[in-house]
PDB file of C-alpha atoms in Angstrom:
ATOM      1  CA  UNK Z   1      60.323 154.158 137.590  1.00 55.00           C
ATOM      2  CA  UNK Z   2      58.706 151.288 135.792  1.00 77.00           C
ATOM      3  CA  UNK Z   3      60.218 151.698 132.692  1.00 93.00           C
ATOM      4  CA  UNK Z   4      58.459 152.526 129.035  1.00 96.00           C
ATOM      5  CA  UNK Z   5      55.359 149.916 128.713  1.00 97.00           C
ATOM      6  CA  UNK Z   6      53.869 149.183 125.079  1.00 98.00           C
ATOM      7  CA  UNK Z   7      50.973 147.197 124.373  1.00 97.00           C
ATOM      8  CA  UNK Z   8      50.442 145.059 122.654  1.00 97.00           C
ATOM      9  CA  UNK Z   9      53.654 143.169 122.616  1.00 96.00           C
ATOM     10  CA  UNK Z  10      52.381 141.322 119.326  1.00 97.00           C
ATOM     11  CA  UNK Z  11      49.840 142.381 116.628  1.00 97.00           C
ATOM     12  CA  UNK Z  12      48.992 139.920 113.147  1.00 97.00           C
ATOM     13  CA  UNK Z  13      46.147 141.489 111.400  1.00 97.00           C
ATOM     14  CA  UNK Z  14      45.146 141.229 107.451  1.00 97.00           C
ATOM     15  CA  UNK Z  15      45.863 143.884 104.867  1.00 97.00           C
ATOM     16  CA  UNK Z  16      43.734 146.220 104.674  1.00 97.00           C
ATOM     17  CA  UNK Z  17      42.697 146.037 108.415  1.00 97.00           C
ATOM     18  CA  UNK Z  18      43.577 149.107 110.874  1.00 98.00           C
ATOM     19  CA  UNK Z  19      45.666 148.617 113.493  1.00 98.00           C
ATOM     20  CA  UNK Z  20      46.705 150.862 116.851  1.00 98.00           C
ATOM     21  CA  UNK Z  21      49.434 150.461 119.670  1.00 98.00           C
ATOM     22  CA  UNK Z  22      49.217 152.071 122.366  1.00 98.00           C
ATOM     23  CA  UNK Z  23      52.714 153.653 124.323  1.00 98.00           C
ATOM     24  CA  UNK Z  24      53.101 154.750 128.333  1.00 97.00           C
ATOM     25  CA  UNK Z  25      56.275 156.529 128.890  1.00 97.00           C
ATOM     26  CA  UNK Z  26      58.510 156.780 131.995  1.00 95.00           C
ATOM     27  CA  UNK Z  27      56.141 159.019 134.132  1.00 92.00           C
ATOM     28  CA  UNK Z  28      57.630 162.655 134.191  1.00 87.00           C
ATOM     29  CA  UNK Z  29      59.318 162.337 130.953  1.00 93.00           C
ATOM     30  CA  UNK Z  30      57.673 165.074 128.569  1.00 91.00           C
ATOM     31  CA  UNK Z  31      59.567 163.528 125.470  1.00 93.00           C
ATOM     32  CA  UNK Z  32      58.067 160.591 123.703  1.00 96.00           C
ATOM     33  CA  UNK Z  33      58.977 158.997 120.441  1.00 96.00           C
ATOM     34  CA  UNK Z  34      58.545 156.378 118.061  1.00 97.00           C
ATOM     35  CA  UNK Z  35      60.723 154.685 115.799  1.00 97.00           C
ATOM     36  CA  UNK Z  36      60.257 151.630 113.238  1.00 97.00           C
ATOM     37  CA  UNK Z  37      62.287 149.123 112.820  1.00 97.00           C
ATOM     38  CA  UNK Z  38      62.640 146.247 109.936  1.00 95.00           C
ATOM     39  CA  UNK Z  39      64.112 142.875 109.992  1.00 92.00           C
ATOM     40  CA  UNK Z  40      67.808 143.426 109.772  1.00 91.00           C
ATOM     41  CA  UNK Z  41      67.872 146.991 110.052  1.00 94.00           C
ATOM     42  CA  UNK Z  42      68.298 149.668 113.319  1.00 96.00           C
ATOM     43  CA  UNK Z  43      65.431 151.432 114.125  1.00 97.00           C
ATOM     44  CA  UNK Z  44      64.412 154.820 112.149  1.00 96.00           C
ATOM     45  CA  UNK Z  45      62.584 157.658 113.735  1.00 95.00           C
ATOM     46  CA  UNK Z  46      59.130 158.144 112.873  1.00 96.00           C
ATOM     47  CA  UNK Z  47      58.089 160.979 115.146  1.00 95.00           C
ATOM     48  CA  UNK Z  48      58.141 162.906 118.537  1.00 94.00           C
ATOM     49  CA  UNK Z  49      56.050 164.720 121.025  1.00 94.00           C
ATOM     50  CA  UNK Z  50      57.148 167.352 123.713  1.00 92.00           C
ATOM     51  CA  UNK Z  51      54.541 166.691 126.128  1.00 92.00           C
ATOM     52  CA  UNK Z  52      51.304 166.945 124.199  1.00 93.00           C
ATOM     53  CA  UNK Z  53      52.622 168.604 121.120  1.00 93.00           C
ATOM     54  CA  UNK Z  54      53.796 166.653 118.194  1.00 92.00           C
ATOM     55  CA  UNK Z  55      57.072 168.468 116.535  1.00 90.00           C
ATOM     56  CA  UNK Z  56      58.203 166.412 113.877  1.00 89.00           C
ATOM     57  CA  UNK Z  57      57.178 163.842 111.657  1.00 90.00           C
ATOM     58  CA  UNK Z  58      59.854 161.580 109.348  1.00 90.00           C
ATOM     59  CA  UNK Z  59      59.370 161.432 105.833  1.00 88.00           C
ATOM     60  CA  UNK Z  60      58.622 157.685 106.785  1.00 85.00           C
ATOM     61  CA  UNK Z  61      55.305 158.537 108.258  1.00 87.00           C
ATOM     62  CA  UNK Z  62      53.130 158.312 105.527  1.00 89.00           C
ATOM     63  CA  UNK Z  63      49.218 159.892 105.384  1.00 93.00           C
ATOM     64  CA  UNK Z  64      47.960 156.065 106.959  1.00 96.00           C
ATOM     65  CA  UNK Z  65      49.209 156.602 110.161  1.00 96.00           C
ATOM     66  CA  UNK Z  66      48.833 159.160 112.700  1.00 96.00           C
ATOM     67  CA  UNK Z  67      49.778 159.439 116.319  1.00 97.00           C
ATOM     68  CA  UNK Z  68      48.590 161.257 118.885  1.00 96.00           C
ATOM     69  CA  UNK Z  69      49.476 162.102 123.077  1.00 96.00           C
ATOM     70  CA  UNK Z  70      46.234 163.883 123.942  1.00 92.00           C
ATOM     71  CA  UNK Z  71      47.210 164.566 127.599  1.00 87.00           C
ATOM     72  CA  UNK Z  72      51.354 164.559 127.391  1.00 86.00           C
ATOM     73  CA  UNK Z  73      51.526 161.219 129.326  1.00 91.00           C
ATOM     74  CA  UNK Z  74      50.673 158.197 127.022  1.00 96.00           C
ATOM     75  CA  UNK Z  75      50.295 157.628 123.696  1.00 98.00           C
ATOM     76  CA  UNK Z  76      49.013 155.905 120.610  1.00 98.00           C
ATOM     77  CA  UNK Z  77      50.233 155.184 117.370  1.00 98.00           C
ATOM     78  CA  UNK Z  78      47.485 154.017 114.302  1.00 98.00           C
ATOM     79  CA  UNK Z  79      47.909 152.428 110.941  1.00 97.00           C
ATOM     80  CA  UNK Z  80      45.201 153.289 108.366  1.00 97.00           C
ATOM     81  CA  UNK Z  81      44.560 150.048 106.010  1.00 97.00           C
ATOM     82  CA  UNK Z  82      47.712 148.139 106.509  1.00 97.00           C
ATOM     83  CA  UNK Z  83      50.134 147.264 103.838  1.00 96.00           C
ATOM     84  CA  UNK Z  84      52.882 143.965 103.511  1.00 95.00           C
ATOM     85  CA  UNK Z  85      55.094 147.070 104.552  1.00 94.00           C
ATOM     86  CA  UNK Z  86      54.036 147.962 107.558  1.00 96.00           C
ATOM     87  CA  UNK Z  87      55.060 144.696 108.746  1.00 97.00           C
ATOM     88  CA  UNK Z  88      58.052 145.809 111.342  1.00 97.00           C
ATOM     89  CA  UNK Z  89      58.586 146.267 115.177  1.00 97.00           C
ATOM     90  CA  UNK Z  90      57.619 149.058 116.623  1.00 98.00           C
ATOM     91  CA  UNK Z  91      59.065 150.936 119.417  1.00 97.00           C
ATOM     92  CA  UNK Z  92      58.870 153.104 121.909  1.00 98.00           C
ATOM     93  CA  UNK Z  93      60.931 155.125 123.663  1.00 97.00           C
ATOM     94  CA  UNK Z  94      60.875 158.497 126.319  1.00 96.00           C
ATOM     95  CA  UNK Z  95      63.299 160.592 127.720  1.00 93.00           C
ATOM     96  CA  UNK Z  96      63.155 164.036 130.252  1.00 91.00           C
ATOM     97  CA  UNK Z  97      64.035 166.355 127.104  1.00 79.00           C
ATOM     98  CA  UNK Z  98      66.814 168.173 128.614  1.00 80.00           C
ATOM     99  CA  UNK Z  99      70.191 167.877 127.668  1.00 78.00           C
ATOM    100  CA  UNK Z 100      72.123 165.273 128.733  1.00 79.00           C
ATOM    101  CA  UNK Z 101      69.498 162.858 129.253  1.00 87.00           C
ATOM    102  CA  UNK Z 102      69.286 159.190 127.196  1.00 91.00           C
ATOM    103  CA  UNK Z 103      66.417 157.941 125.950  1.00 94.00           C
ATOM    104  CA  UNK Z 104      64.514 154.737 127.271  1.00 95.00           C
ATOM    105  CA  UNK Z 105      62.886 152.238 125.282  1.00 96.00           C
ATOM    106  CA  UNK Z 106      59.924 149.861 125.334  1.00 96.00           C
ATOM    107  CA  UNK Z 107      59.760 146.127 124.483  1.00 95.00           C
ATOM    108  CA  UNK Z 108      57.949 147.261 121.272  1.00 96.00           C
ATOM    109  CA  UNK Z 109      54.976 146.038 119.464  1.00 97.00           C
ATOM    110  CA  UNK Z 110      55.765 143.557 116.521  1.00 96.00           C
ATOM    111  CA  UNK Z 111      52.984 143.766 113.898  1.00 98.00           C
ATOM    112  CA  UNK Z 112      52.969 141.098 111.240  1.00 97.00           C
ATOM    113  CA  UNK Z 113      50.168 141.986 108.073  1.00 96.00           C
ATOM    114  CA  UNK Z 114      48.605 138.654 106.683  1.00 92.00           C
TER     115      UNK Z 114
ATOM    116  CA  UNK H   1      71.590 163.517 108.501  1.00 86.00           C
ATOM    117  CA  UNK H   2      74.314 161.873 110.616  1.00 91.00           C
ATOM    118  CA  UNK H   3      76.060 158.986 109.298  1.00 95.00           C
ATOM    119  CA  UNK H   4      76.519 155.996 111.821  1.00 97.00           C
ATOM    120  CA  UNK H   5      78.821 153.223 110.465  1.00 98.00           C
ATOM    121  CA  UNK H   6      79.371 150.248 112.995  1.00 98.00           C
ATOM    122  CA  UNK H   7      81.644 147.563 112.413  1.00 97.00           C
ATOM    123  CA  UNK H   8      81.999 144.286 111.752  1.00 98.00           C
ATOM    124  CA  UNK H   9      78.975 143.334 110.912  1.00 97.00           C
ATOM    125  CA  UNK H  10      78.888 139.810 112.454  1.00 97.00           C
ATOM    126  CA  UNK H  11      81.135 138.438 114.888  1.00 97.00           C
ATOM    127  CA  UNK H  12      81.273 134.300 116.343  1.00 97.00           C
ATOM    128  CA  UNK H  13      82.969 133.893 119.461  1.00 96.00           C
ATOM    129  CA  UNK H  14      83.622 131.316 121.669  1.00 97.00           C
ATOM    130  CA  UNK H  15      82.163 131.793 125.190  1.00 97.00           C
ATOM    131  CA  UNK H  16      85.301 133.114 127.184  1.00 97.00           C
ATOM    132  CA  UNK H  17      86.618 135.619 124.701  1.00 98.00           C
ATOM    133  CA  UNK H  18      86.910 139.344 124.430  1.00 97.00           C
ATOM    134  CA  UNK H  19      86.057 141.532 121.418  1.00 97.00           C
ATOM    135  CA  UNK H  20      85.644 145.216 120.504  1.00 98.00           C
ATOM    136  CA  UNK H  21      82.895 146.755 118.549  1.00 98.00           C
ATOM    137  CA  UNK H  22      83.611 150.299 116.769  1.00 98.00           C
ATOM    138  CA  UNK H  23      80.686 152.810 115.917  1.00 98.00           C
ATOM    139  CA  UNK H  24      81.946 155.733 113.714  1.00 98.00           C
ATOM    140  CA  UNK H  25      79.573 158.976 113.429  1.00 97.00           C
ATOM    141  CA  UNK H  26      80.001 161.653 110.810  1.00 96.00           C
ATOM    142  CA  UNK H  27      79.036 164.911 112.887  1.00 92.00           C
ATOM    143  CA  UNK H  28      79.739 166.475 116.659  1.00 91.00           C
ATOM    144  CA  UNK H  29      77.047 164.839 118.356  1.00 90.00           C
ATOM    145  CA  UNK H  30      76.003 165.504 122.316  1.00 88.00           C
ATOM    146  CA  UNK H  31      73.930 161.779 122.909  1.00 92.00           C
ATOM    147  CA  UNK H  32      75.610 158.619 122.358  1.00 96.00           C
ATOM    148  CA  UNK H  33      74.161 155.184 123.212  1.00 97.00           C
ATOM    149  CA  UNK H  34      74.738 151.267 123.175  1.00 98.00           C
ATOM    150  CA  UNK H  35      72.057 149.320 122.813  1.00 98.00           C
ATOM    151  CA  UNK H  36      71.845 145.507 123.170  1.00 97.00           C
ATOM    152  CA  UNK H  37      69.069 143.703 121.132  1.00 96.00           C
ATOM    153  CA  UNK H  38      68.011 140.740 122.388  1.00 91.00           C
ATOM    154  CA  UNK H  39      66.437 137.322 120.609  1.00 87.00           C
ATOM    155  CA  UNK H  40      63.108 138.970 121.437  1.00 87.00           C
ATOM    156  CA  UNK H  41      63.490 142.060 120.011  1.00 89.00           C
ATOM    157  CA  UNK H  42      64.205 144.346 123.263  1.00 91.00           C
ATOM    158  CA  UNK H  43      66.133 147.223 123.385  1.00 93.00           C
ATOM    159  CA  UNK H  44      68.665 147.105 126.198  1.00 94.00           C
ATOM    160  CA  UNK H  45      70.412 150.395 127.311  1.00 94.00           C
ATOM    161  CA  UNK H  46      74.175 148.654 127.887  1.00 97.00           C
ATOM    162  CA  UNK H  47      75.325 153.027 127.947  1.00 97.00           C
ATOM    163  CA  UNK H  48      74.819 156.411 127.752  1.00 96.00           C
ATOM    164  CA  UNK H  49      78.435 157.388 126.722  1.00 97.00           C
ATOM    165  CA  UNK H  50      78.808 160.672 124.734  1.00 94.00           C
ATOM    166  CA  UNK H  51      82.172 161.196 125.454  1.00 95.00           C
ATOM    167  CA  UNK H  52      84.687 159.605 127.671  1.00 97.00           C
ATOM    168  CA  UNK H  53      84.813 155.745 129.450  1.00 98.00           C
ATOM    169  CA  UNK H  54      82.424 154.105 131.154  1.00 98.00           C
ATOM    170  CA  UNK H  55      82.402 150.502 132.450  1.00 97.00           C
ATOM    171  CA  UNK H  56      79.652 148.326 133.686  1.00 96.00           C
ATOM    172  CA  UNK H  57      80.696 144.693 134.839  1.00 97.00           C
ATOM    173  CA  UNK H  58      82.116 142.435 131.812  1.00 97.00           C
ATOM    174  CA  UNK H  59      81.460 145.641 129.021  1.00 98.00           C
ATOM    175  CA  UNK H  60      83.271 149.063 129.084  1.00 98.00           C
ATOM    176  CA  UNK H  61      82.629 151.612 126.697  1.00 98.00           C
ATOM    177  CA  UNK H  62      84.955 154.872 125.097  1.00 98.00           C
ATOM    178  CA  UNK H  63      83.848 157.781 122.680  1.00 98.00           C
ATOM    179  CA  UNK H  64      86.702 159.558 121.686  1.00 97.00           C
ATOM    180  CA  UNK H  65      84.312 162.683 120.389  1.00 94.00           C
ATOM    181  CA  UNK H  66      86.647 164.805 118.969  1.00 95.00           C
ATOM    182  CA  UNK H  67      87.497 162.139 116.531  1.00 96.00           C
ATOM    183  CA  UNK H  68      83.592 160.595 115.828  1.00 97.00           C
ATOM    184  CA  UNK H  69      84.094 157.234 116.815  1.00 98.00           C
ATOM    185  CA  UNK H  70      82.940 155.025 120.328  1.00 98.00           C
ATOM    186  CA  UNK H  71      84.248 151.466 121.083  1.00 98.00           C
ATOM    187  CA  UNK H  72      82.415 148.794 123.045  1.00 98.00           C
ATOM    188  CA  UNK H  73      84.318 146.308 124.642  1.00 98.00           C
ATOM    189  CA  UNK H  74      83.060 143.073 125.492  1.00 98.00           C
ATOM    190  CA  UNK H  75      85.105 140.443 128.628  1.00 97.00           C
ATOM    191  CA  UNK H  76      84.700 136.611 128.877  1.00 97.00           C
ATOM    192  CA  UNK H  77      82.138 136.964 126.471  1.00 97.00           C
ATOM    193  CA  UNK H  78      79.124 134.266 127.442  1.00 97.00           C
ATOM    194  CA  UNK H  79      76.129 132.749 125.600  1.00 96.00           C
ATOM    195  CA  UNK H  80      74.126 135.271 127.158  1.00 94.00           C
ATOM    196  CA  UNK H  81      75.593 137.978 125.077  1.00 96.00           C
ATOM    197  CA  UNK H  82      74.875 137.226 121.728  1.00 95.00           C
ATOM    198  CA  UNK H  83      72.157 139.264 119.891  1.00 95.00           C
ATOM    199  CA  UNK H  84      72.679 142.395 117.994  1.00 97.00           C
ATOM    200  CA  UNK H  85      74.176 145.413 119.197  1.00 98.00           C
ATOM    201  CA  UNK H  86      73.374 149.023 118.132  1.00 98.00           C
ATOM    202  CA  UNK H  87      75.217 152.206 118.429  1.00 98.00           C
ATOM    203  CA  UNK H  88      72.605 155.616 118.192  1.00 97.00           C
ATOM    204  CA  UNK H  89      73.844 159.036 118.717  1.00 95.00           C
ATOM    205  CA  UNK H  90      71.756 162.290 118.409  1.00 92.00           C
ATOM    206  CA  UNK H  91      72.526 165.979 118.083  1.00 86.00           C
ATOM    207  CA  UNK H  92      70.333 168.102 120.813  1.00 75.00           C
ATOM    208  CA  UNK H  93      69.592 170.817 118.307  1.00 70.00           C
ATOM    209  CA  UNK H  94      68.435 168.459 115.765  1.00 64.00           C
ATOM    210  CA  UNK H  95      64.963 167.251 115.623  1.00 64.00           C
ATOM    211  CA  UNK H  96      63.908 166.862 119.354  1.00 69.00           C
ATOM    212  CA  UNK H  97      67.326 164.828 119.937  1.00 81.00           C
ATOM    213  CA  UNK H  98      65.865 161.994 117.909  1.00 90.00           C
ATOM    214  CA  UNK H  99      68.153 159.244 117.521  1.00 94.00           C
ATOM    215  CA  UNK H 100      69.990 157.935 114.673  1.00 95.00           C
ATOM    216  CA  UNK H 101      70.741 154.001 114.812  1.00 97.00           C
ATOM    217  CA  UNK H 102      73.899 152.016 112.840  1.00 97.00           C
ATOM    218  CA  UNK H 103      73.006 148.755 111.195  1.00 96.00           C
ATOM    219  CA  UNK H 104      73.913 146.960 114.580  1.00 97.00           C
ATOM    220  CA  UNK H 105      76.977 144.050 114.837  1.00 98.00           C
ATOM    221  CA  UNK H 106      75.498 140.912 115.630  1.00 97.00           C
ATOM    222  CA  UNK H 107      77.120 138.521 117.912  1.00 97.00           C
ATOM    223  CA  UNK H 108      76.794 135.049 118.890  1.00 97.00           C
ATOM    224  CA  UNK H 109      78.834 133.515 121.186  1.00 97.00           C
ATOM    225  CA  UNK H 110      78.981 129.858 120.850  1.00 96.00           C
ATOM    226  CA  UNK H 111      79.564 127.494 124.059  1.00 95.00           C
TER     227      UNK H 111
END
């Protein structure tokens, strides 16, 4: 178990620029999600898979970004023309998808827009 | 959506004290789970608590379920432990179990 891995641990890019982070889950676990988080705030869900399927998408998820988990192990998360907005951390985290089971996050990837 | 409501806010200590943090939820949830945030931003599983009392060295943790709140306790606090702390509880049935996070408590603990 080497825990959930996210790279890369820091991103600054310009507005306007696209940007995409990459996730790798605790192997085995066929749940994977994101979440966002601002400065000062908790983390808010963005999205989830079950293994390669995505299921649900927050209202926070705008038409720029997209994520995909082609093969149900890792996956990627990209911003279309970055906004002052997107500026945030975000993370990762997986879990087995059965009951009973917590979820495990990564270090995150903290993205500042220029 | 669940409501989670965590409380205070901010908290100073001096290193050596004790304190208790309270997260209040406002639905039957079936995941519960403390979270320490660190200066550089990692998430920290501290517990996986939805109901009952756990304890892991100087921290112990309690969800009462029935009546929608969990308490972390923190011993001899040290330097160490300051950062933020989050509460997150999920419903299975609800949206892959995603979690929903309080607004955190931070703490610093001053030597």
């Amino acid at each position: 178990d080497t825990g959930v891995s996210q790279d890369p641990r820091h991103k600054i890019t310009k507005r306007g620029q696209n940007v995409t982070f990459r996730c790798d889950p605790i192997s085995e676990h066929n749940r994977l999600y994101w979440y966002r988080q601002t400065l000062g705030q908790g983390p808010e869900f963005l999205t989830y898979f079950q293994n390669e399927a995505q299921l649900e998408k927050s209202r926070l998820l705008s038409d720029r970004f997209s994520a995909e988990r082609p093969k149900g192990s890792f996956s990627t998360l990209e911003i279309q023309r970055t906004e002052q907005g997107d500026s945030a951390m975000y993370l990762c985290a997986s879990s087995p998808g059965t009951i009973g089971q917590p979820q495990h996050f990564g270090d995150g990837t903290r993205l500042s827009i220029l | 959506g669940i409501q989670v409501e965590q409380s205070p806010p901010d908290l100073i200590l001096q290193e050596g004290a004790n304190s208790t943090l309270r997260c209040n939820f406002s639905d039957s949830v079936n995941n519960l789970q403390w979270f320490h945030q660190n200066p550089w931003g990692q998430l920290i599983n501290l517990f996986y608590i939805p109901s009952g009392t756990k304890q892991n060295g100087r921290l112990s943790a309690t969800t009462v379920a029935t009546e929608r709140y969990s308490l972390l306790y923190i011993s001899s606090s040290q330097t160490t432990d300051s950062g933020v702390y989050f509460c997150a509880v999920s419903r299975w049935e609800t949206s892959g179990s995603r979690l929903t996070f309080g607004e955190g408590t931070q703490l610093t603990v001053n030597p």
